[in-house]
CSV table of C-alpha atoms in Angstrom, one decimal:
chain,number,residue,atom,x,y,z
A,1,MET,CA,-42.7,1.9,13.8
A,2,SER,CA,-45.7,2.6,11.7
A,3,ALA,CA,-45.0,3.4,8.0
A,4,ASN,CA,-48.2,5.3,7.4
A,5,THR,CA,-48.1,7.9,10.2
A,6,GLU,CA,-46.5,10.8,8.2
A,7,LYS,CA,-48.4,14.0,8.5
A,8,PRO,CA,-47.7,17.4,7.0
A,9,PHE,CA,-46.5,19.9,9.7
A,10,LYS,CA,-46.7,23.7,10.0
A,11,VAL,CA,-45.4,25.6,13.0
A,12,SER,CA,-48.3,27.4,14.5
A,13,ILE,CA,-47.7,28.9,18.0
A,14,PRO,CA,-50.9,30.0,19.8
A,15,ASP,CA,-51.4,33.7,20.3
A,16,GLU,CA,-51.5,33.2,24.0
A,17,ASP,CA,-48.0,31.7,24.0
A,18,ILE,CA,-46.7,34.7,22.2
A,19,GLU,CA,-48.5,37.1,24.6
A,20,LEU,CA,-47.1,35.2,27.6
A,21,LEU,CA,-43.6,35.6,26.2
A,22,HIS,CA,-44.1,39.4,25.8
A,23,LYS,CA,-45.4,39.7,29.4
A,24,LYS,CA,-42.4,37.8,30.7
A,25,LEU,CA,-40.1,40.1,28.7
A,26,GLU,CA,-41.9,43.1,30.0
A,27,LEU,CA,-41.4,42.0,33.6
A,28,ALA,CA,-37.7,41.0,33.2
A,29,ARG,CA,-35.2,41.8,35.9
A,30,PHE,CA,-31.6,42.1,34.8
A,31,PRO,CA,-28.4,41.5,36.8
A,32,ASP,CA,-25.8,44.2,37.3
A,33,GLU,CA,-22.5,44.1,35.5
A,34,LEU,CA,-18.9,45.0,36.3
A,35,GLU,CA,-17.3,48.0,34.5
A,36,GLU,CA,-15.5,47.0,31.3
A,37,ALA,CA,-16.6,43.4,31.7
A,38,GLY,CA,-17.0,42.8,28.0
A,39,TRP,CA,-17.4,39.1,27.2
A,40,LEU,CA,-15.1,38.0,30.0
A,41,TYR,CA,-18.0,37.2,32.4
A,42,GLY,CA,-20.5,36.0,29.8
A,43,ALA,CA,-23.1,37.7,27.5
A,44,PRO,CA,-22.8,41.5,27.9
A,45,LEU,CA,-25.7,43.3,29.6
A,46,ALA,CA,-26.1,45.9,26.9
A,47,ASP,CA,-26.4,43.2,24.2
A,48,VAL,CA,-29.0,41.2,26.2
A,49,LYS,CA,-31.0,44.3,27.0
A,50,ARG,CA,-31.0,45.3,23.3
A,51,LEU,CA,-32.1,41.8,22.2
A,52,VAL,CA,-34.8,41.7,24.9
A,53,ALA,CA,-36.2,45.0,23.8
A,54,ARG,CA,-36.3,43.8,20.2
A,55,TRP,CA,-37.9,40.5,21.1
A,56,LYS,CA,-40.6,42.3,23.0
A,57,ASP,CA,-41.5,45.1,20.6
A,58,GLY,CA,-39.9,44.6,17.2
A,59,PHE,CA,-39.3,40.9,16.4
A,60,ASP,CA,-42.1,39.4,14.3
A,61,TRP,CA,-42.4,35.8,15.2
A,62,ARG,CA,-45.3,35.4,12.7
A,63,GLN,CA,-43.0,36.4,9.9
A,64,SER,CA,-40.4,33.9,11.0
A,65,GLU,CA,-43.1,31.3,11.3
A,66,ALA,CA,-44.2,31.9,7.7
A,67,GLN,CA,-40.6,31.5,6.5
A,68,ILE,CA,-40.1,28.3,8.5
A,69,ASN,CA,-43.3,26.9,7.1
A,70,ALA,CA,-42.0,27.4,3.5
A,71,LEU,CA,-39.9,24.3,4.3
A,72,PRO,CA,-41.4,20.9,3.7
A,73,GLN,CA,-42.0,19.7,7.2
A,74,PHE,CA,-43.7,16.6,8.5
A,75,THR,CA,-44.2,14.5,11.7
A,76,ARG,CA,-44.1,10.7,12.0
A,77,ASP,CA,-44.3,8.2,14.8
A,78,ILE,CA,-41.1,6.3,15.4
A,79,GLU,CA,-41.0,3.3,17.7
A,80,VAL,CA,-37.9,3.2,19.9
A,81,GLU,CA,-37.0,0.0,21.7
A,82,GLY,CA,-37.6,0.4,25.4
A,83,PHE,CA,-39.0,3.9,25.0
A,84,GLY,CA,-42.3,3.5,23.2
A,85,THR,CA,-43.4,5.7,20.3
A,86,LEU,CA,-42.1,9.2,19.8
A,87,ASN,CA,-43.6,11.7,17.4
A,88,ILE,CA,-40.7,13.1,15.4
A,89,HIS,CA,-40.6,16.4,13.5
A,90,TYR,CA,-38.5,16.5,10.3
A,91,VAL,CA,-37.8,18.4,7.1
A,92,HIS,CA,-37.7,16.4,3.9
A,93,GLN,CA,-36.5,18.3,0.8
A,94,ARG,CA,-36.2,16.2,-2.3
A,95,SER,CA,-34.0,17.1,-5.2
A,96,ASP,CA,-35.4,17.2,-8.8
A,97,VAL,CA,-32.8,14.6,-9.6
A,98,GLU,CA,-34.4,11.2,-9.2
A,99,ASP,CA,-31.1,9.5,-8.4
A,100,ALA,CA,-30.0,12.1,-5.9
A,101,VAL,CA,-28.0,10.8,-2.9
A,102,PRO,CA,-30.1,10.5,0.3
A,103,LEU,CA,-28.4,12.6,3.0
A,104,LEU,CA,-29.3,12.9,6.6
A,105,PHE,CA,-28.3,16.2,8.4
A,106,ILE,CA,-28.1,16.0,12.2
A,107,HIS,CA,-28.0,19.1,14.4
A,108,GLY,CA,-26.7,19.5,17.9
A,109,TRP,CA,-27.0,21.9,20.9
A,110,PRO,CA,-27.7,24.9,20.9
A,111,GLY,CA,-28.6,24.1,17.3
A,112,HIS,CA,-31.9,22.9,15.8
A,113,PHE,CA,-33.4,21.8,12.5
A,114,LEU,CA,-33.1,25.2,10.9
A,115,GLU,CA,-29.4,24.9,10.7
A,116,VAL,CA,-29.9,23.0,7.5
A,117,ARG,CA,-31.9,25.8,5.9
A,118,LYS,CA,-29.0,27.4,4.0
A,119,LEU,CA,-27.7,24.1,2.9
A,120,LEU,CA,-31.0,22.9,1.3
A,121,PRO,CA,-30.8,24.9,-2.0
A,122,LEU,CA,-27.2,24.1,-2.4
A,123,LEU,CA,-27.4,20.4,-1.8
A,124,THR,CA,-30.6,19.8,-3.7
A,125,LYS,CA,-29.6,21.8,-6.7
A,126,SER,CA,-29.3,19.8,-9.9
A,127,SER,CA,-26.2,20.2,-12.1
A,128,PRO,CA,-24.1,18.1,-14.4
A,129,ASP,CA,-21.1,19.4,-12.5
A,130,HIS,CA,-21.8,18.2,-9.0
A,131,PRO,CA,-24.0,15.6,-7.2
A,132,SER,CA,-27.5,16.4,-5.9
A,133,PHE,CA,-29.0,15.2,-2.6
A,134,HIS,CA,-32.4,14.4,-1.2
A,135,VAL,CA,-31.9,16.0,2.2
A,136,VAL,CA,-33.6,15.0,5.5
A,137,THR,CA,-33.1,16.6,8.9
A,138,PHE,CA,-35.1,16.1,12.1
A,139,SER,CA,-35.6,17.8,15.4
A,140,LEU,CA,-33.8,15.5,17.9
A,141,PRO,CA,-36.2,14.0,20.5
A,142,GLY,CA,-36.6,16.7,23.1
A,143,PHE,CA,-35.6,19.5,20.7
A,144,GLY,CA,-37.7,21.7,18.5
A,145,PHE,CA,-41.0,20.2,17.6
A,146,SER,CA,-40.2,16.5,18.3
A,147,GLU,CA,-41.6,14.7,21.3
A,148,ALA,CA,-39.2,14.2,24.2
A,149,PRO,CA,-38.5,10.7,25.7
A,150,GLN,CA,-40.1,10.2,29.1
A,151,LYS,CA,-37.7,7.6,30.5
A,152,LYS,CA,-34.1,7.8,31.6
A,153,GLY,CA,-31.3,6.4,29.4
A,154,PHE,CA,-32.2,7.8,26.0
A,155,ALA,CA,-28.6,8.1,24.6
A,156,GLY,CA,-26.5,7.5,21.5
A,157,LYS,CA,-28.0,4.2,20.4
A,158,GLN,CA,-31.5,5.5,20.8
A,159,TYR,CA,-30.9,8.7,18.8
A,160,ALA,CA,-29.3,6.6,16.1
A,161,GLU,CA,-32.3,4.2,16.1
A,162,VAL,CA,-34.7,7.2,15.6
A,163,ALA,CA,-32.6,8.6,12.8
A,164,ASN,CA,-32.2,5.2,11.0
A,165,ALA,CA,-35.9,4.4,11.4
A,166,LEU,CA,-36.9,7.8,10.0
A,167,MET,CA,-34.7,7.4,6.9
A,168,ASN,CA,-35.9,3.8,6.3
A,169,SER,CA,-39.5,4.9,6.6
A,170,LEU,CA,-38.9,7.5,3.9
A,171,GLY,CA,-37.7,4.8,1.6
A,172,TYR,CA,-34.0,5.5,2.1
A,173,LYS,CA,-32.6,2.1,2.9
A,174,GLU,CA,-29.1,3.4,2.2
A,175,TYR,CA,-27.9,7.0,2.9
A,176,VAL,CA,-25.1,9.2,4.0
A,177,VAL,CA,-24.9,11.5,7.0
A,178,GLN,CA,-23.5,14.9,7.8
A,179,GLY,CA,-23.4,16.5,11.3
A,180,GLY,CA,-21.5,18.5,13.9
A,181,ASP,CA,-21.8,18.9,17.6
A,182,TRP,CA,-24.2,16.1,18.8
A,183,GLY,CA,-24.8,15.4,15.1
A,184,HIS,CA,-21.1,14.2,15.0
A,185,TYR,CA,-21.7,11.8,17.9
A,186,ILE,CA,-25.0,10.5,16.6
A,187,ALA,CA,-23.6,10.0,13.1
A,188,GLY,CA,-20.9,7.9,14.8
A,189,TYR,CA,-23.5,5.8,16.5
A,190,LEU,CA,-25.3,5.4,13.2
A,191,ALA,CA,-22.1,4.1,11.6
A,192,THR,CA,-21.5,1.8,14.6
A,193,HIS,CA,-25.0,0.2,14.5
A,194,TYR,CA,-26.0,0.5,10.9
A,195,ALA,CA,-22.8,0.3,9.0
A,196,HIS,CA,-23.0,-0.6,5.3
A,197,VAL,CA,-26.5,-2.0,5.4
A,198,ASN,CA,-27.9,1.5,5.9
A,199,VAL,CA,-25.2,4.1,6.6
A,200,LYS,CA,-22.8,4.3,3.6
A,201,GLY,CA,-20.6,7.3,4.6
A,202,TRP,CA,-20.5,10.2,7.0
A,203,LEU,CA,-18.9,13.7,7.0
A,204,THR,CA,-18.3,15.4,10.3
A,205,ASN,CA,-17.4,19.1,10.9
A,206,TYR,CA,-16.6,18.4,14.6
A,207,PRO,CA,-13.3,16.6,14.7
A,208,VAL,CA,-13.5,14.9,18.2
A,209,ALA,CA,-12.4,11.4,19.1
A,210,LEU,CA,-10.6,9.5,21.8
A,211,PRO,CA,-6.8,8.7,21.4
A,212,PRO,CA,-5.9,5.4,19.9
A,213,ARG,CA,-4.9,2.6,22.2
A,214,LEU,CA,-2.1,0.2,21.6
A,215,ARG,CA,-4.2,-2.9,22.0
A,216,SER,CA,-7.2,-1.9,19.9
A,217,ALA,CA,-5.5,0.2,17.2
A,218,PRO,CA,-1.7,-0.4,17.3
A,219,TRP,CA,-0.9,1.2,13.9
A,220,LEU,CA,-2.8,4.4,14.8
A,221,TYR,CA,-1.2,4.4,18.3
A,222,LEU,CA,2.3,4.2,16.8
A,223,THR,CA,1.4,6.8,14.1
A,224,HIS,CA,0.2,9.2,16.8
A,225,LEU,CA,3.3,8.5,18.9
A,226,PHE,CA,5.8,9.3,16.2
A,227,THR,CA,4.0,11.9,14.1
A,228,PRO,CA,4.7,15.5,15.0
A,229,TYR,CA,1.7,17.8,15.3
A,230,THR,CA,1.1,20.2,12.4
A,231,LYS,CA,0.5,23.9,13.2
A,232,GLN,CA,-3.1,23.4,12.4
A,233,VAL,CA,-3.4,20.6,14.9
A,234,LYS,CA,-1.4,22.6,17.5
A,235,ASP,CA,-3.6,25.6,17.1
A,236,GLY,CA,-6.8,23.5,17.2
A,237,MET,CA,-5.7,21.7,20.3
A,238,ALA,CA,-4.8,25.0,22.0
A,239,ARG,CA,-8.4,26.2,21.2
A,240,THR,CA,-9.8,23.0,22.6
A,241,ASP,CA,-7.7,23.3,25.8
A,242,ASP,CA,-8.8,27.0,26.2
A,243,PHE,CA,-12.4,25.9,25.7
A,244,LEU,CA,-12.2,23.1,28.3
A,245,ARG,CA,-10.7,25.5,30.8
A,246,ARG,CA,-12.9,28.6,30.3
A,247,GLY,CA,-15.9,27.6,28.2
A,248,ARG,CA,-17.1,24.2,29.4
A,249,GLY,CA,-19.0,25.2,32.5
A,250,TYR,CA,-22.3,25.0,30.7
A,251,ALA,CA,-21.7,21.4,29.7
A,252,VAL,CA,-20.8,20.3,33.2
A,253,GLU,CA,-24.1,21.8,34.5
A,254,GLN,CA,-26.2,20.3,31.7
A,255,SER,CA,-24.6,16.9,32.1
A,256,THR,CA,-24.9,16.8,35.9
A,257,LYS,CA,-28.1,18.7,36.9
A,258,PRO,CA,-30.1,19.5,33.8
A,259,GLN,CA,-33.4,19.5,35.6
A,260,THR,CA,-32.2,22.3,38.0
A,261,LEU,CA,-31.1,24.5,35.1
A,262,GLY,CA,-34.2,23.6,33.2
A,263,TYR,CA,-36.5,25.5,35.6
A,264,SER,CA,-34.7,28.7,34.8
A,265,LEU,CA,-34.6,28.2,31.0
A,266,ALA,CA,-38.3,27.1,30.9
A,267,ASP,CA,-39.6,30.0,32.9
A,268,SER,CA,-37.3,32.9,31.9
A,269,PRO,CA,-36.9,33.9,28.2
A,270,VAL,CA,-34.2,36.4,29.2
A,271,GLY,CA,-32.3,33.6,31.0
A,272,LEU,CA,-32.7,31.4,27.9
A,273,LEU,CA,-31.6,34.2,25.6
A,274,GLY,CA,-28.4,34.9,27.7
A,275,TRP,CA,-27.6,31.3,28.0
A,276,MET,CA,-27.7,30.7,24.2
A,277,TYR,CA,-26.6,34.0,22.9
A,278,GLU,CA,-23.2,33.6,24.6
A,279,LYS,CA,-22.7,30.3,22.7
A,280,LEU,CA,-23.9,31.6,19.4
A,281,VAL,CA,-21.4,34.5,19.5
A,282,SER,CA,-18.4,32.9,21.2
A,283,TRP,CA,-18.5,29.6,19.3
A,284,ALA,CA,-18.8,31.2,15.9
A,285,ASP,CA,-16.0,32.7,13.8
A,286,GLU,CA,-16.9,36.4,14.0
A,287,TYR,CA,-20.2,35.6,12.3
A,288,PRO,CA,-22.3,38.8,11.9
A,289,TRP,CA,-25.4,37.7,13.8
A,290,GLU,CA,-28.4,40.0,13.2
A,291,ASP,CA,-30.7,40.5,16.2
A,292,ASP,CA,-33.7,38.9,14.5
A,293,GLU,CA,-31.5,36.0,13.5
A,294,VAL,CA,-30.6,35.4,17.1
A,295,LEU,CA,-34.2,35.8,18.3
A,296,GLU,CA,-35.6,33.4,15.8
A,297,TRP,CA,-32.9,30.9,16.9
A,298,VAL,CA,-33.8,31.3,20.5
A,299,SER,CA,-37.5,31.3,19.9
A,300,ILE,CA,-37.3,27.8,18.4
A,301,TYR,CA,-36.2,26.7,21.9
A,302,TRP,CA,-38.7,28.9,23.7
A,303,PHE,CA,-41.6,27.6,21.7
A,304,SER,CA,-40.3,24.0,21.5
A,305,ARG,CA,-42.7,21.2,22.0
A,306,ALA,CA,-41.1,19.9,25.3
A,307,GLY,CA,-39.7,23.2,26.4
A,308,PRO,CA,-36.0,24.3,26.4
A,309,GLY,CA,-35.1,22.3,29.5
A,310,ALA,CA,-35.7,19.0,27.7
A,311,SER,CA,-32.9,19.7,25.3
A,312,LEU,CA,-30.3,19.7,28.1
A,313,ARG,CA,-30.7,16.1,29.1
A,314,ILE,CA,-28.8,14.8,26.1
A,315,TYR,CA,-25.6,15.9,27.9
A,316,HIS,CA,-26.4,13.7,31.0
A,317,GLU,CA,-27.6,10.7,29.0
A,318,MET,CA,-24.7,10.7,26.6
A,319,THR,CA,-21.9,11.2,29.1
A,320,ASN,CA,-23.3,10.1,32.5
A,321,CYS,CA,-22.1,13.3,34.2
A,322,PHE,CA,-18.9,13.2,32.0
A,323,GLU,CA,-17.9,10.0,33.6
A,324,ARG,CA,-17.5,8.7,30.0
A,325,SER,CA,-16.9,10.4,26.7
A,326,ALA,CA,-19.9,10.9,24.4
A,327,VAL,CA,-17.9,9.2,21.7
A,328,ALA,CA,-17.0,6.2,23.9
A,329,GLY,CA,-19.7,4.0,22.3
A,330,VAL,CA,-18.7,4.7,18.7
A,331,LYS,CA,-16.8,1.7,17.3
A,332,TRP,CA,-14.6,1.7,14.2
A,333,THR,CA,-16.2,0.5,11.0
A,334,SER,CA,-15.0,0.6,7.4
A,335,VAL,CA,-17.7,3.0,6.5
A,336,PRO,CA,-16.1,6.0,4.7
A,337,LEU,CA,-15.5,8.9,7.0
A,338,GLY,CA,-14.8,12.5,6.1
A,339,CYS,CA,-13.8,15.5,8.2
A,340,ALA,CA,-14.1,19.2,7.5
A,341,TYR,CA,-11.9,21.3,9.7
A,342,PHE,CA,-13.2,24.9,10.3
A,343,ALA,CA,-10.7,27.4,11.6
A,344,LYS,CA,-12.5,28.4,14.8
A,345,GLU,CA,-14.1,25.1,15.8
A,346,HIS,CA,-13.5,24.6,19.5
A,347,GLY,CA,-13.1,20.8,19.1
A,348,MET,CA,-9.9,19.5,17.5
A,349,VAL,CA,-7.9,16.3,17.9
A,350,PRO,CA,-5.0,14.9,15.8
A,351,ARG,CA,-5.8,13.0,12.6
A,352,SER,CA,-4.7,9.7,14.1
A,353,TRP,CA,-7.4,10.0,16.7
A,354,LEU,CA,-10.1,10.4,14.1
A,355,GLY,CA,-9.0,7.1,12.6
A,356,THR,CA,-10.5,5.4,15.6
A,357,LEU,CA,-14.0,6.3,14.4
A,358,GLY,CA,-13.9,5.0,10.8
A,359,ARG,CA,-12.0,4.7,7.5
A,360,LEU,CA,-10.9,8.4,7.1
A,361,ILE,CA,-10.8,9.0,3.4
A,362,PHE,CA,-11.6,12.7,3.0
A,363,GLU,CA,-10.4,15.8,4.7
A,364,SER,CA,-10.8,19.5,4.0
A,365,THR,CA,-9.5,22.7,5.8
A,366,HIS,CA,-11.2,26.0,5.9
A,367,GLU,CA,-9.7,29.3,6.9
A,368,ARG,CA,-13.0,30.7,8.2
A,369,GLY,CA,-15.9,29.2,10.1
A,370,GLY,CA,-16.7,28.1,13.6
A,371,HIS,CA,-18.9,25.7,15.4
A,372,PHE,CA,-22.0,26.4,13.4
A,373,ALA,CA,-20.5,25.5,10.0
A,374,ALA,CA,-23.8,24.9,8.2
A,375,HIS,CA,-25.0,28.3,9.2
A,376,GLU,CA,-21.8,30.3,9.0
A,377,GLN,CA,-20.2,28.7,5.9
A,378,PRO,CA,-22.9,26.8,4.1
A,379,GLU,CA,-21.2,27.0,0.7
A,380,ALA,CA,-17.9,25.6,2.0
A,381,LEU,CA,-19.7,22.7,3.8
A,382,ALA,CA,-21.9,22.0,0.8
A,383,GLU,CA,-18.8,21.8,-1.4
A,384,ASP,CA,-17.2,19.3,1.0
A,385,VAL,CA,-20.3,17.1,0.7
A,386,ARG,CA,-20.1,17.3,-3.0
A,387,LYS,CA,-16.4,16.6,-3.2
A,388,MET,CA,-16.6,13.6,-0.9
A,389,PHE,CA,-19.7,12.0,-2.6
A,390,GLY,CA,-19.3,13.3,-6.1
A,391,ARG,CA,-17.5,12.0,-9.2
A,392,GLY,CA,-13.8,11.7,-8.5
A,393,GLY,CA,-14.5,11.8,-4.7
A,394,PRO,CA,-13.4,9.0,-2.4
A,395,ALA,CA,-17.0,8.0,-1.5
A,396,TYR,CA,-18.6,8.4,-5.0
A,397,GLY,CA,-21.2,5.7,-5.6
A,398,VAL,CA,-21.4,4.4,-2.0
A,399,VAL,CA,-25.3,4.5,-2.1
A,400,THR,CA,-26.4,1.8,-4.5
A,401,GLY,CA,-27.9,3.2,-7.7
A,402,LYS,CA,-27.7,6.8,-6.5
A,403,SER,CA,-25.0,8.8,-8.3
A,404,GLY,CA,-26.5,12.2,-7.6
A,405,TYR,CA,-26.2,13.4,-11.2
A,406,VAL,CA,-28.8,14.3,-13.8
């Protein structure tokens, strides 16, 4: 890794790329649809047609681009063992509080770096009443405006290596982590490989883990065996079971044949829109998506550096066609762990399972919110971060010399 490769970055999509998008939208062919199909078969035809018409004739990418470029964005070369150098895109928003706590936010799929946008003013705000944070987020390799790896096998350890190297290069030798979806898993790998030396605590909003085993975690195993499930856990596990039966098909395809699916998503903006819009709506908790909000979200993938197909490969590399759990390589450490439970998150396991990931010291429950917590319920998630790492919180003072207060 080179320490002097940081460059300011602005999103600047060539005019010809925007024109090509509009031509493809103009030539789009739509499938038919059964009567009264609703959402049962996937994204409704009327919704997709409306969004396509707006994308083609009304949505102003240049306006979105200007708003995105108001964020402090950079790129930097990161050396990854066995994979060479990758040019990584990131956002680095410092607080006015010098002793703010360094925090790394990690997105997942179908998310991207802009998921942090609503959190930035909340977490970087200075106040004598709550801690402030220096916030970093990055486009995962193969997502957004980061370079994609060109070799097979880029998985949890490598994503964690990129994340840790980035934070170290910014001068943050110690930091805390927040993430959901793939951000949950990568945070777990960060805690596994960089516990205490670098990673001082992590807060997840995606409560997924493997069940405890008698040999490796006897107390957790017995606790799980003899502790009745609460209504919250029962409801959450029912949602998870329903998702695994009726909503997991996308993940099976992306984990087994991502290249095949990639041809469609790279060539057809309508296909990409339908593929992602379904998840944005069905995984959220009745979030009132505006059309331009959806189109900006999907456009990040359409205009991404490596193309939308590259983002799919994380499913294959992290699970080997689901022959193993994405969390299988995460090992227990005593690094403080917190979990925020949002009501309509489709991933949920009993508390005893989460204890296999780390020293679970903080939990919160929210009546609203789904898979995209940072976007749907930013105030609630920011408050959880403050409570966990602020004065009186169980992880206060974990980063040496960084209280977060004025």
